[in-house]
PDB file of C-alpha atoms in Angstrom:
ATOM      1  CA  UNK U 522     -83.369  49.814 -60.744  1.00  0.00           C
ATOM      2  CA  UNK U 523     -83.655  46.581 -62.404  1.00  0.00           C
ATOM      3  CA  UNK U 524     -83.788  46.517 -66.140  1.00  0.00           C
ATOM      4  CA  UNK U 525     -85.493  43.622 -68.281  1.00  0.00           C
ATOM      5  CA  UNK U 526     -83.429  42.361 -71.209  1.00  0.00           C
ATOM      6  CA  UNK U 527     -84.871  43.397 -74.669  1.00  0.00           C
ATOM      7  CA  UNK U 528     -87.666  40.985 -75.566  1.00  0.00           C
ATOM      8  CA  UNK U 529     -88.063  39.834 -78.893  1.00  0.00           C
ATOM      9  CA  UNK U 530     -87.956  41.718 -82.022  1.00  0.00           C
ATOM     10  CA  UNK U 531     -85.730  45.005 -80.046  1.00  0.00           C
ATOM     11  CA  UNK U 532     -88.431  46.140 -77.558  1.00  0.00           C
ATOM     12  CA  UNK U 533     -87.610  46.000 -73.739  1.00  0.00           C
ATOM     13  CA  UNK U 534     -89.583  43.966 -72.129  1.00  0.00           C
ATOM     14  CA  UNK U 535     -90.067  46.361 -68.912  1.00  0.00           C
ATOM     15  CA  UNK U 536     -92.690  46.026 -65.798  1.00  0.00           C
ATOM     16  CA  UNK U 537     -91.686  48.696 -63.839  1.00  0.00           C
ATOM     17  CA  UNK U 538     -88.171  48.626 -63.438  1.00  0.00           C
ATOM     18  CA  UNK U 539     -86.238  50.996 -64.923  1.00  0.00           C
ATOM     19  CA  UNK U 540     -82.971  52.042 -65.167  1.00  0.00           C
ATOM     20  CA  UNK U 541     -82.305  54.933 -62.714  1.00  0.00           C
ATOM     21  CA  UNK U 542     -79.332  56.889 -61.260  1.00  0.00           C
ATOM     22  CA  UNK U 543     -78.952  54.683 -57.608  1.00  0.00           C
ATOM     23  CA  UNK U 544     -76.365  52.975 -55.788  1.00  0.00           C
ATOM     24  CA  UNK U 545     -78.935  50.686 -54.492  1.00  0.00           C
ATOM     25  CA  UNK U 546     -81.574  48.118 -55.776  1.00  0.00           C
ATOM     26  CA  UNK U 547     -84.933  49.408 -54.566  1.00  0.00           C
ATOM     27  CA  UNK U 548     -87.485  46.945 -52.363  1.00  0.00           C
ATOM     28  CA  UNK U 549     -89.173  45.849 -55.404  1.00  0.00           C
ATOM     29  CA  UNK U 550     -85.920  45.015 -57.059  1.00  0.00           C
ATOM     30  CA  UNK U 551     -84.811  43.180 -54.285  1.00  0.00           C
ATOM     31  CA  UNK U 552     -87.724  40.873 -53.886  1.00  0.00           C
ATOM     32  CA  UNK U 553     -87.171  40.091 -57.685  1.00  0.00           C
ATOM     33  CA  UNK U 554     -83.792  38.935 -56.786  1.00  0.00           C
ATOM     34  CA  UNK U 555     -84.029  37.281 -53.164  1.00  0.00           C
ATOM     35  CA  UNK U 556     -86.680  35.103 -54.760  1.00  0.00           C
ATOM     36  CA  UNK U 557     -84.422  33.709 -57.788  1.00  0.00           C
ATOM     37  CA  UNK U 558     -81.602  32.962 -55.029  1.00  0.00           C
ATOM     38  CA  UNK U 559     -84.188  31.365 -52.900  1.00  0.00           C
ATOM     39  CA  UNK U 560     -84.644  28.585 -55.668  1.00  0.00           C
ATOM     40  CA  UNK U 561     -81.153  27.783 -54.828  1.00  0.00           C
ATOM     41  CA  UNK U 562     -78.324  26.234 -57.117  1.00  0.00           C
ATOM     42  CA  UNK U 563     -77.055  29.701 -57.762  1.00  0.00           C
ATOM     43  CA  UNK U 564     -73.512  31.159 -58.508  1.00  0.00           C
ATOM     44  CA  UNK U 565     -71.681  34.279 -59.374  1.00  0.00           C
ATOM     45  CA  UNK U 566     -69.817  34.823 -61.907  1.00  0.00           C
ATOM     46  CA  UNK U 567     -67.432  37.455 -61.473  1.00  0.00           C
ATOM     47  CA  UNK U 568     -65.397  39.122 -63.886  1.00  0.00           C
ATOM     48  CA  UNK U 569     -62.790  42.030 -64.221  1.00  0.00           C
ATOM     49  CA  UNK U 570     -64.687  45.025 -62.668  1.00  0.00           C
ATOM     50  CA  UNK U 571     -65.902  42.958 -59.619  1.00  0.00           C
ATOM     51  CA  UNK U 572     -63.781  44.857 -57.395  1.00  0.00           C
ATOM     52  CA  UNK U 573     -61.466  47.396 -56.808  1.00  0.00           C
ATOM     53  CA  UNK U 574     -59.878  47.434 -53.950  1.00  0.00           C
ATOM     54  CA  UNK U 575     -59.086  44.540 -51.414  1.00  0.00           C
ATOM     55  CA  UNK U 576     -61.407  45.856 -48.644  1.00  0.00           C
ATOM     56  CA  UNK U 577     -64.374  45.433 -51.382  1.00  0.00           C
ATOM     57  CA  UNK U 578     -62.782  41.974 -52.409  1.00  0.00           C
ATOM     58  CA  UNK U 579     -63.714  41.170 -48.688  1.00  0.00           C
ATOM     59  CA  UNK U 580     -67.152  42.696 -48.523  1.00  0.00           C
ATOM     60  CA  UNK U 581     -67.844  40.868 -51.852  1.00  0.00           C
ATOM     61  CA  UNK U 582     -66.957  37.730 -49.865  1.00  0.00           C
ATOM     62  CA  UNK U 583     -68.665  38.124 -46.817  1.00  0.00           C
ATOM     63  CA  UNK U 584     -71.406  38.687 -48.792  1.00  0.00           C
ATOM     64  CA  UNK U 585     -71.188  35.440 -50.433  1.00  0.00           C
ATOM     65  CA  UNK U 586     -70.706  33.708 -47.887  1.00  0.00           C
ATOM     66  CA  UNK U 587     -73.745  34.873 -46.128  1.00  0.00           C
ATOM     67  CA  UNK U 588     -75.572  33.865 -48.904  1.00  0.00           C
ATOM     68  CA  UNK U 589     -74.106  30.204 -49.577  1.00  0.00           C
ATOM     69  CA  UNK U 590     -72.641  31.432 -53.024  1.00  0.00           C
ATOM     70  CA  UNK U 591     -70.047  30.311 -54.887  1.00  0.00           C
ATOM     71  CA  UNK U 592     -67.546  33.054 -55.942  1.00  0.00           C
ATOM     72  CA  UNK U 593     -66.224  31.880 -59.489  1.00  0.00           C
ATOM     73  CA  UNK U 594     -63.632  34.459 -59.665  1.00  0.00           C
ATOM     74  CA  UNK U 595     -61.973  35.241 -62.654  1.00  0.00           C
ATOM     75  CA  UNK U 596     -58.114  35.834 -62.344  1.00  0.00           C
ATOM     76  CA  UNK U 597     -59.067  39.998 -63.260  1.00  0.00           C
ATOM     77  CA  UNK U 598     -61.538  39.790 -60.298  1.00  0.00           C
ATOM     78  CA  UNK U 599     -59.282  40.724 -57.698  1.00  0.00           C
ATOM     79  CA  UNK U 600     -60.970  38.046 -55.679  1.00  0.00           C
ATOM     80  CA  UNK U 601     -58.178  35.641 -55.635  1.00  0.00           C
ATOM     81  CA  UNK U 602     -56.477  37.836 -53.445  1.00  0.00           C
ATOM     82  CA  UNK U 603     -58.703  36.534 -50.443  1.00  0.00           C
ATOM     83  CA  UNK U 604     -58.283  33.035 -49.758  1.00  0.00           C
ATOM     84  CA  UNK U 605     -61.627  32.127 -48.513  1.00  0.00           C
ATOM     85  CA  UNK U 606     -63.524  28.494 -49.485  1.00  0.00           C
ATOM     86  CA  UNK U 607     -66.326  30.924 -51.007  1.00  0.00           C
ATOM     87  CA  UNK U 608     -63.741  31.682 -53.490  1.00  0.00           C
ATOM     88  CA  UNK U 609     -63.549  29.441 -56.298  1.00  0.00           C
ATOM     89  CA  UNK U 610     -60.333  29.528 -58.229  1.00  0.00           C
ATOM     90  CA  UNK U 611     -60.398  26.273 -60.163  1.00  0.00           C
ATOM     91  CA  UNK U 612     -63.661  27.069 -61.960  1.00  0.00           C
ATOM     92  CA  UNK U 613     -62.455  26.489 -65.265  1.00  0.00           C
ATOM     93  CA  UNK U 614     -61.065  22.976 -64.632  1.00  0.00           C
ATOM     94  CA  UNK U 615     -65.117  22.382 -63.337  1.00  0.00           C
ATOM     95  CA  UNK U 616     -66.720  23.288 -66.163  1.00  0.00           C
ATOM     96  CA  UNK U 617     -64.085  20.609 -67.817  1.00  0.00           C
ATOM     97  CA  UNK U 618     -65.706  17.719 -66.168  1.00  0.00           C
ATOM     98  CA  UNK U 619     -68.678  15.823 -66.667  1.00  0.00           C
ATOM     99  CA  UNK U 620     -70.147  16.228 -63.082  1.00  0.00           C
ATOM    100  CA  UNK U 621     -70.336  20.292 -62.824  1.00  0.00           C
ATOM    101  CA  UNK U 622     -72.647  21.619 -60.781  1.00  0.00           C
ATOM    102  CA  UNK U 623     -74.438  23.754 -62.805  1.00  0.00           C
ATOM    103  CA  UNK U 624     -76.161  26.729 -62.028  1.00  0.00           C
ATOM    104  CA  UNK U 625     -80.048  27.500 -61.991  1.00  0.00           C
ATOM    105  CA  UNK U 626     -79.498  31.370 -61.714  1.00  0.00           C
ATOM    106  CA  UNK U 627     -75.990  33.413 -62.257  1.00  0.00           C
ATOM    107  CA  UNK U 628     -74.920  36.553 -60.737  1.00  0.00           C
ATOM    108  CA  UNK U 629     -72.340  37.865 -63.260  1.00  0.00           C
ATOM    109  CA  UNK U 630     -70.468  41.085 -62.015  1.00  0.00           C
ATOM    110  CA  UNK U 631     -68.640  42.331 -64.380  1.00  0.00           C
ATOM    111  CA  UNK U 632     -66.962  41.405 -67.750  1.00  0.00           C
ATOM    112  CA  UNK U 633     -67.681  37.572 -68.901  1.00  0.00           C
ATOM    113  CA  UNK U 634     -64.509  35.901 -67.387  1.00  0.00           C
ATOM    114  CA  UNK U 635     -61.647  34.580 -69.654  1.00  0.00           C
ATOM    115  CA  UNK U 636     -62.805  30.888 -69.561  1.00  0.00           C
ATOM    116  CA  UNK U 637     -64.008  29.582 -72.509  1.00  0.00           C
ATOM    117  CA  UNK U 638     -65.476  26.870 -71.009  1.00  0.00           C
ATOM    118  CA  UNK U 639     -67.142  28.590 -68.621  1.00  0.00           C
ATOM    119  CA  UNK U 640     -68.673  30.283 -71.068  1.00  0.00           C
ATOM    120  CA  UNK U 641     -69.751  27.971 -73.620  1.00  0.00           C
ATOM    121  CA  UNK U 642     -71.120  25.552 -70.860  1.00  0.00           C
ATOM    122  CA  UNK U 643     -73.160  28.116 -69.409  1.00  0.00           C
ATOM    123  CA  UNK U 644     -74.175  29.313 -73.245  1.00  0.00           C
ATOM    124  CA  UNK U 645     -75.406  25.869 -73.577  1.00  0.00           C
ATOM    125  CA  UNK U 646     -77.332  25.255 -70.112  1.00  0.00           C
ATOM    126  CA  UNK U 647     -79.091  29.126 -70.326  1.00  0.00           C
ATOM    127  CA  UNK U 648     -79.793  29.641 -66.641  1.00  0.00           C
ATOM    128  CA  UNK U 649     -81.204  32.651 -64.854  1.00  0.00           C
ATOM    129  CA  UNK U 650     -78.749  35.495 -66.038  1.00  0.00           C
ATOM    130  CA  UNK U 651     -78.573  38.625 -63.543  1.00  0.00           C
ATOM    131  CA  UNK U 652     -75.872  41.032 -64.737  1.00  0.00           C
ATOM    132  CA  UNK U 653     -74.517  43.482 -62.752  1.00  0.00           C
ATOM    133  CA  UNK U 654     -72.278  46.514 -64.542  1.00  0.00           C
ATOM    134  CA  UNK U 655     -71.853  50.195 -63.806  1.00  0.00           C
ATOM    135  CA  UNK U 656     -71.497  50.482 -67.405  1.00  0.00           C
ATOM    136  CA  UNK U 657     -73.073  47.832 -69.610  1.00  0.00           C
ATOM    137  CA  UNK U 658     -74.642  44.367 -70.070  1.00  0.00           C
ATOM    138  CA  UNK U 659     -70.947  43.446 -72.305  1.00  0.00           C
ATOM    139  CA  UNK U 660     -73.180  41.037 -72.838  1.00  0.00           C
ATOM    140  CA  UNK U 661     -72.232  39.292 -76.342  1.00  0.00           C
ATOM    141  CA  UNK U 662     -74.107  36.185 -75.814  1.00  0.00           C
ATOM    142  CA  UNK U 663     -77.148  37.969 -75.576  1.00  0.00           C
ATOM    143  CA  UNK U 664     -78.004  36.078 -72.477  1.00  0.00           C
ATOM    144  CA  UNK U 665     -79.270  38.641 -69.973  1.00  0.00           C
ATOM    145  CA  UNK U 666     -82.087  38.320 -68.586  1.00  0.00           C
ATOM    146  CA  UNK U 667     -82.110  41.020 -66.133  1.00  0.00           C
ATOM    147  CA  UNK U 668     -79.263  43.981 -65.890  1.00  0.00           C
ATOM    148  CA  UNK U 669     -78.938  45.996 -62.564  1.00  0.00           C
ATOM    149  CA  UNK U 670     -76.966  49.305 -63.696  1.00  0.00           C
ATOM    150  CA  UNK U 671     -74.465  50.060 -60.859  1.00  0.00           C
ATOM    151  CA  UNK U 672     -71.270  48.802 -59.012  1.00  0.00           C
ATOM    152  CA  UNK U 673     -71.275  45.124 -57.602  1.00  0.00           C
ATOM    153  CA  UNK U 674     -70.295  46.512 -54.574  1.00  0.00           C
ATOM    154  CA  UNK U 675     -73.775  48.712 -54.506  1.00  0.00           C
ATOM    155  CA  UNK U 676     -75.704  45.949 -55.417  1.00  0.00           C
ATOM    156  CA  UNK U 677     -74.003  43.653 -52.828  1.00  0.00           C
ATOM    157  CA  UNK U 678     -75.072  46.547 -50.465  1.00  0.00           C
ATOM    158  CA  UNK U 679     -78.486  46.741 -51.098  1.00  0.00           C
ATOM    159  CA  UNK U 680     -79.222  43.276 -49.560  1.00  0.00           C
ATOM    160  CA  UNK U 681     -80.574  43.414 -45.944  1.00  0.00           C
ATOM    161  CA  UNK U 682     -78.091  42.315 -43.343  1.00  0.00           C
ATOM    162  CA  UNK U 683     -78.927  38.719 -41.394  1.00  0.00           C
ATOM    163  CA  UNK U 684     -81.317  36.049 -42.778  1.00  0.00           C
ATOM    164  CA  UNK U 685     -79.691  32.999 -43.991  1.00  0.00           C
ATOM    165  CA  UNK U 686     -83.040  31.433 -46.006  1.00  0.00           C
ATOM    166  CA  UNK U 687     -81.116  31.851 -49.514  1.00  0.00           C
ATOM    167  CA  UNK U 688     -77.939  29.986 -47.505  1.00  0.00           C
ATOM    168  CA  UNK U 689     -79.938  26.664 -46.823  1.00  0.00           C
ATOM    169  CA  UNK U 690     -81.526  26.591 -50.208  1.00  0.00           C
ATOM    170  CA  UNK U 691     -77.709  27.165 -51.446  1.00  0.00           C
ATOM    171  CA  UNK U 692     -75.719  24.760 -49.599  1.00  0.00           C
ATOM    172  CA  UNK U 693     -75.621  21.537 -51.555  1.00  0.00           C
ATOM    173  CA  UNK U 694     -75.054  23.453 -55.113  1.00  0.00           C
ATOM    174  CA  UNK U 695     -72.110  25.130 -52.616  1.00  0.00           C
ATOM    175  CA  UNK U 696     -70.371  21.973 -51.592  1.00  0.00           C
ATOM    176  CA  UNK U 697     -71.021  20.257 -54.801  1.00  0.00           C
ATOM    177  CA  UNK U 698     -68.384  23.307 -56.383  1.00  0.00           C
ATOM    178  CA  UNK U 699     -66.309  23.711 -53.024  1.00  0.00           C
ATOM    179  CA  UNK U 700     -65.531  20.016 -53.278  1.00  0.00           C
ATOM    180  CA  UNK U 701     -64.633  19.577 -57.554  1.00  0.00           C
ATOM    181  CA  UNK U 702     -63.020  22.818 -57.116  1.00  0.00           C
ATOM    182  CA  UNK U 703     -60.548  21.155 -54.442  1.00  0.00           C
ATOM    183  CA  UNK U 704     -60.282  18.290 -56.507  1.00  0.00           C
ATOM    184  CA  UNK U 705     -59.134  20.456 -59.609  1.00  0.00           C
ATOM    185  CA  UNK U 706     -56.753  22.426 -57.592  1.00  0.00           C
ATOM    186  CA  UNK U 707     -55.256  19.556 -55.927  1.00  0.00           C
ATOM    187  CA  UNK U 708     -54.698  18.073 -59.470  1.00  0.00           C
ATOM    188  CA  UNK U 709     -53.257  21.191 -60.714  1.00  0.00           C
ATOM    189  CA  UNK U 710     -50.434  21.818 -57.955  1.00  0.00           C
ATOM    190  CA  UNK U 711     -49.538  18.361 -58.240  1.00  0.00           C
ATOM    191  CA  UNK U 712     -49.056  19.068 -61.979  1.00  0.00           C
ATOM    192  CA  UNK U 713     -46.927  22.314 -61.239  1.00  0.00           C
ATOM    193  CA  UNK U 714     -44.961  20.120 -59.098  1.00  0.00           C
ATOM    194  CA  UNK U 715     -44.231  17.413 -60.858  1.00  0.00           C
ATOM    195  CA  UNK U 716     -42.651  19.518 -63.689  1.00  0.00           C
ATOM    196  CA  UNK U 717     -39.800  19.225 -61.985  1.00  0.00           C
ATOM    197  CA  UNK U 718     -39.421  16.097 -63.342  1.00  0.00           C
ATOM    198  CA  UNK U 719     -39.337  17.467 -67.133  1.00  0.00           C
ATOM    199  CA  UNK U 720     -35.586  17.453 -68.250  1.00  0.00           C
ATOM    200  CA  UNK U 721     -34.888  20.664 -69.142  1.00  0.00           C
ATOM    201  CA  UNK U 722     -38.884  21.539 -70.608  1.00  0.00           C
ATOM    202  CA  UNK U 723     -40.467  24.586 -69.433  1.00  0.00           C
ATOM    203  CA  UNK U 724     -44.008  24.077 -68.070  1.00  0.00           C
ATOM    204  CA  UNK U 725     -46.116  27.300 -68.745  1.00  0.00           C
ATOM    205  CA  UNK U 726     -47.836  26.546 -64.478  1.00  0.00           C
ATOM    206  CA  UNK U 727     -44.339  26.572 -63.051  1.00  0.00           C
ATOM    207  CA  UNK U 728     -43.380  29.635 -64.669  1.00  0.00           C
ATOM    208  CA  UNK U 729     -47.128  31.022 -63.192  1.00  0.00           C
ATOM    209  CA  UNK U 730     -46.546  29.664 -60.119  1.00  0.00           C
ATOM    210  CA  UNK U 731     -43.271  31.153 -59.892  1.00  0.00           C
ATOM    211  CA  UNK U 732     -44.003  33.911 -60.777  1.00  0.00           C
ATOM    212  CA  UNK U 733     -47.557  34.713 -58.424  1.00  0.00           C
ATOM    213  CA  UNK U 734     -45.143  33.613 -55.731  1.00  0.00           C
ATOM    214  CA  UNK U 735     -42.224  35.999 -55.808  1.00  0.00           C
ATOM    215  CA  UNK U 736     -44.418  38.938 -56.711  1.00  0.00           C
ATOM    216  CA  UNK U 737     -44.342  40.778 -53.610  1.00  0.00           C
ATOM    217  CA  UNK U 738     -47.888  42.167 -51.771  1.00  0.00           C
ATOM    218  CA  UNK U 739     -49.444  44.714 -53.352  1.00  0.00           C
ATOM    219  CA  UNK U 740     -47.613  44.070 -56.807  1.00  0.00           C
ATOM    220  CA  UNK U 741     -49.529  45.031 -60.660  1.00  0.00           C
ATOM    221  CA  UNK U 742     -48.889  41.479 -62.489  1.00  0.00           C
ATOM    222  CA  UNK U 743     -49.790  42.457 -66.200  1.00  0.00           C
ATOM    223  CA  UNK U 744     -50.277  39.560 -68.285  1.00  0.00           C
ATOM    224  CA  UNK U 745     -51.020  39.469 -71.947  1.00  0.00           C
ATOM    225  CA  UNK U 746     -53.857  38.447 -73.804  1.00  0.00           C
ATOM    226  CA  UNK U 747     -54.662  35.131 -75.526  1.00  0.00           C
ATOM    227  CA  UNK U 748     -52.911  31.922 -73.625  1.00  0.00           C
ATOM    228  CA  UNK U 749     -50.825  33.727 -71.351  1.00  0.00           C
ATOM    229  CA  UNK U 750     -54.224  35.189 -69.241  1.00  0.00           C
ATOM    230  CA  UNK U 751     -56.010  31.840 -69.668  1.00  0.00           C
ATOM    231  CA  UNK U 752     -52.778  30.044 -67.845  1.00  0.00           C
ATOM    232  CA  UNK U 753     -52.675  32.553 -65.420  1.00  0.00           C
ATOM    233  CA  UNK U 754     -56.368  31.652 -64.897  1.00  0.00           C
ATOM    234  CA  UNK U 755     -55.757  27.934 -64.470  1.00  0.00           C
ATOM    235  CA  UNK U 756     -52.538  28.073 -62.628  1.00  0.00           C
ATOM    236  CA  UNK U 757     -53.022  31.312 -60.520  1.00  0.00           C
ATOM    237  CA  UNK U 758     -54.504  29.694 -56.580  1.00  0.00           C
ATOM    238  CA  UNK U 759     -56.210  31.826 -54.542  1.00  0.00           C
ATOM    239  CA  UNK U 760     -54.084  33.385 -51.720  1.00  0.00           C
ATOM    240  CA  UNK U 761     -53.774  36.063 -48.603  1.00  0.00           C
ATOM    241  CA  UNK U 762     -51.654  37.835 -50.961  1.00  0.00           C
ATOM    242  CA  UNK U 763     -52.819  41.179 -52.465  1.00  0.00           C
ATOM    243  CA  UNK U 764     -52.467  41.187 -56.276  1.00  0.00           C
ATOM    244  CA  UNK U 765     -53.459  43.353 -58.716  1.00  0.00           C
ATOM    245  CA  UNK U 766     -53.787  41.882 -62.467  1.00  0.00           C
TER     246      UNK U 766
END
């Protein structure tokens, strides 16, 4: 139940597999995708829809982390709720610098996240695009190369248990993000609290920090479009805490 992306000139550019009504990838499907992991240097990119529930926030992580993948988890992810090293909160700050790892193949689950950067960067380095969406590529880039039709969580289950080949391949490109992403977050909390300092100013990551800290377990933080979910994606640090945005 993998699905080509249209080839040129509106046709689809299918071999076989087709869209069908399945919560899992078949065998076939799966030996498409276990081979692009196996090339390593791959990532996943996951946007609002990921998850719904922290339980499947944790499968979605154990999953990664069986695999040696980074988790660049958009702020509407619900993944920042599980503070694992898998989990990559800083992402945006990454794509910022020079030296970002980037990716050979992405995994994007999902919406495209709110990062701009991530975006363009990745619009500009056109790896490997998997998408996978109950609904729809929501794919205005026009950048997928393969769509798998169902929940993340489905397609996270369809992977055999054990077997850590993919992790080997993966763990350099892993530790290359794990390590800029610390970097980037170490950066940013001294930034949030150093505005302390400001006399009287009011720094937009205080007022985040603030206000991720006092929500209490299991609170809805709505946030509004434009620069107010983009500072929430820069300031808002993974946790144990469950969130819902």
């Amino acid at each position: 139940c993998i699905e080509d992306a249209p080839a040129a000139g509106g046709e689809a550019a299918r071999d076989g597999f087709l869209v069908s009504a399945a919560t899992r990838v078949d065998s076939a499907g799966m030996a498409r995708v276990s081979a692009k992991l196996a090339e390593g240097d791959a990532l996943v990119l996951a946007g609002e829809g990921s998850c719904s529930t922290l339980d499947e926030a944790r499968e979605l992580v154990a999953w990664a982390r069986r695999l040696g993948l980074p988790l660049l988890a958009d702020p509407l992810s619900g993944l920042r709720s599980v503070d694992d090293p898998h989990v990559i909160d800083s992402y945006d700050a990454v794509f910022g610098r020079d030296d970002c790892p980037i990716p050979r193949t992405v995994i994007r689950f999902g919406r495209y996240p709110v990062s701009k950067r991530a975006t363009a960067r990745l619009a500009a380095a056109r790896p490997f695009n998997i998408v996978v969406d109950a609904a729809e590529t929501r794919d205005w880039n026009v950048a997928t190369d393969w769509f798998v039709p169902m929940a993340p969580l489905d397609f996270v289950h369809s992977f055999p248990e054990g077997g850590d080949g993919a992790a080997r391949a993966q763990l350099g490109f892993l530790r290359a993000w794990q390590d800029r992403a610390a970097e980037a977050r170490s950066r940013i909390s001294a930034e949030v609290g150093g505005a302390a300092d400001w006399e009287g100013e009011l720094f937009e990551g205080s007022v985040i920090d603030a206000v991720m800290r006092l929500a209490e377990p299991g609170s809805c933080v709505f946030a509004a479009n434009s620069m107010t979910i983009r500072n929430i994606d820069t300031f808002y640090a993974r946790s144990g805490k469950p969130l819902c945005l």
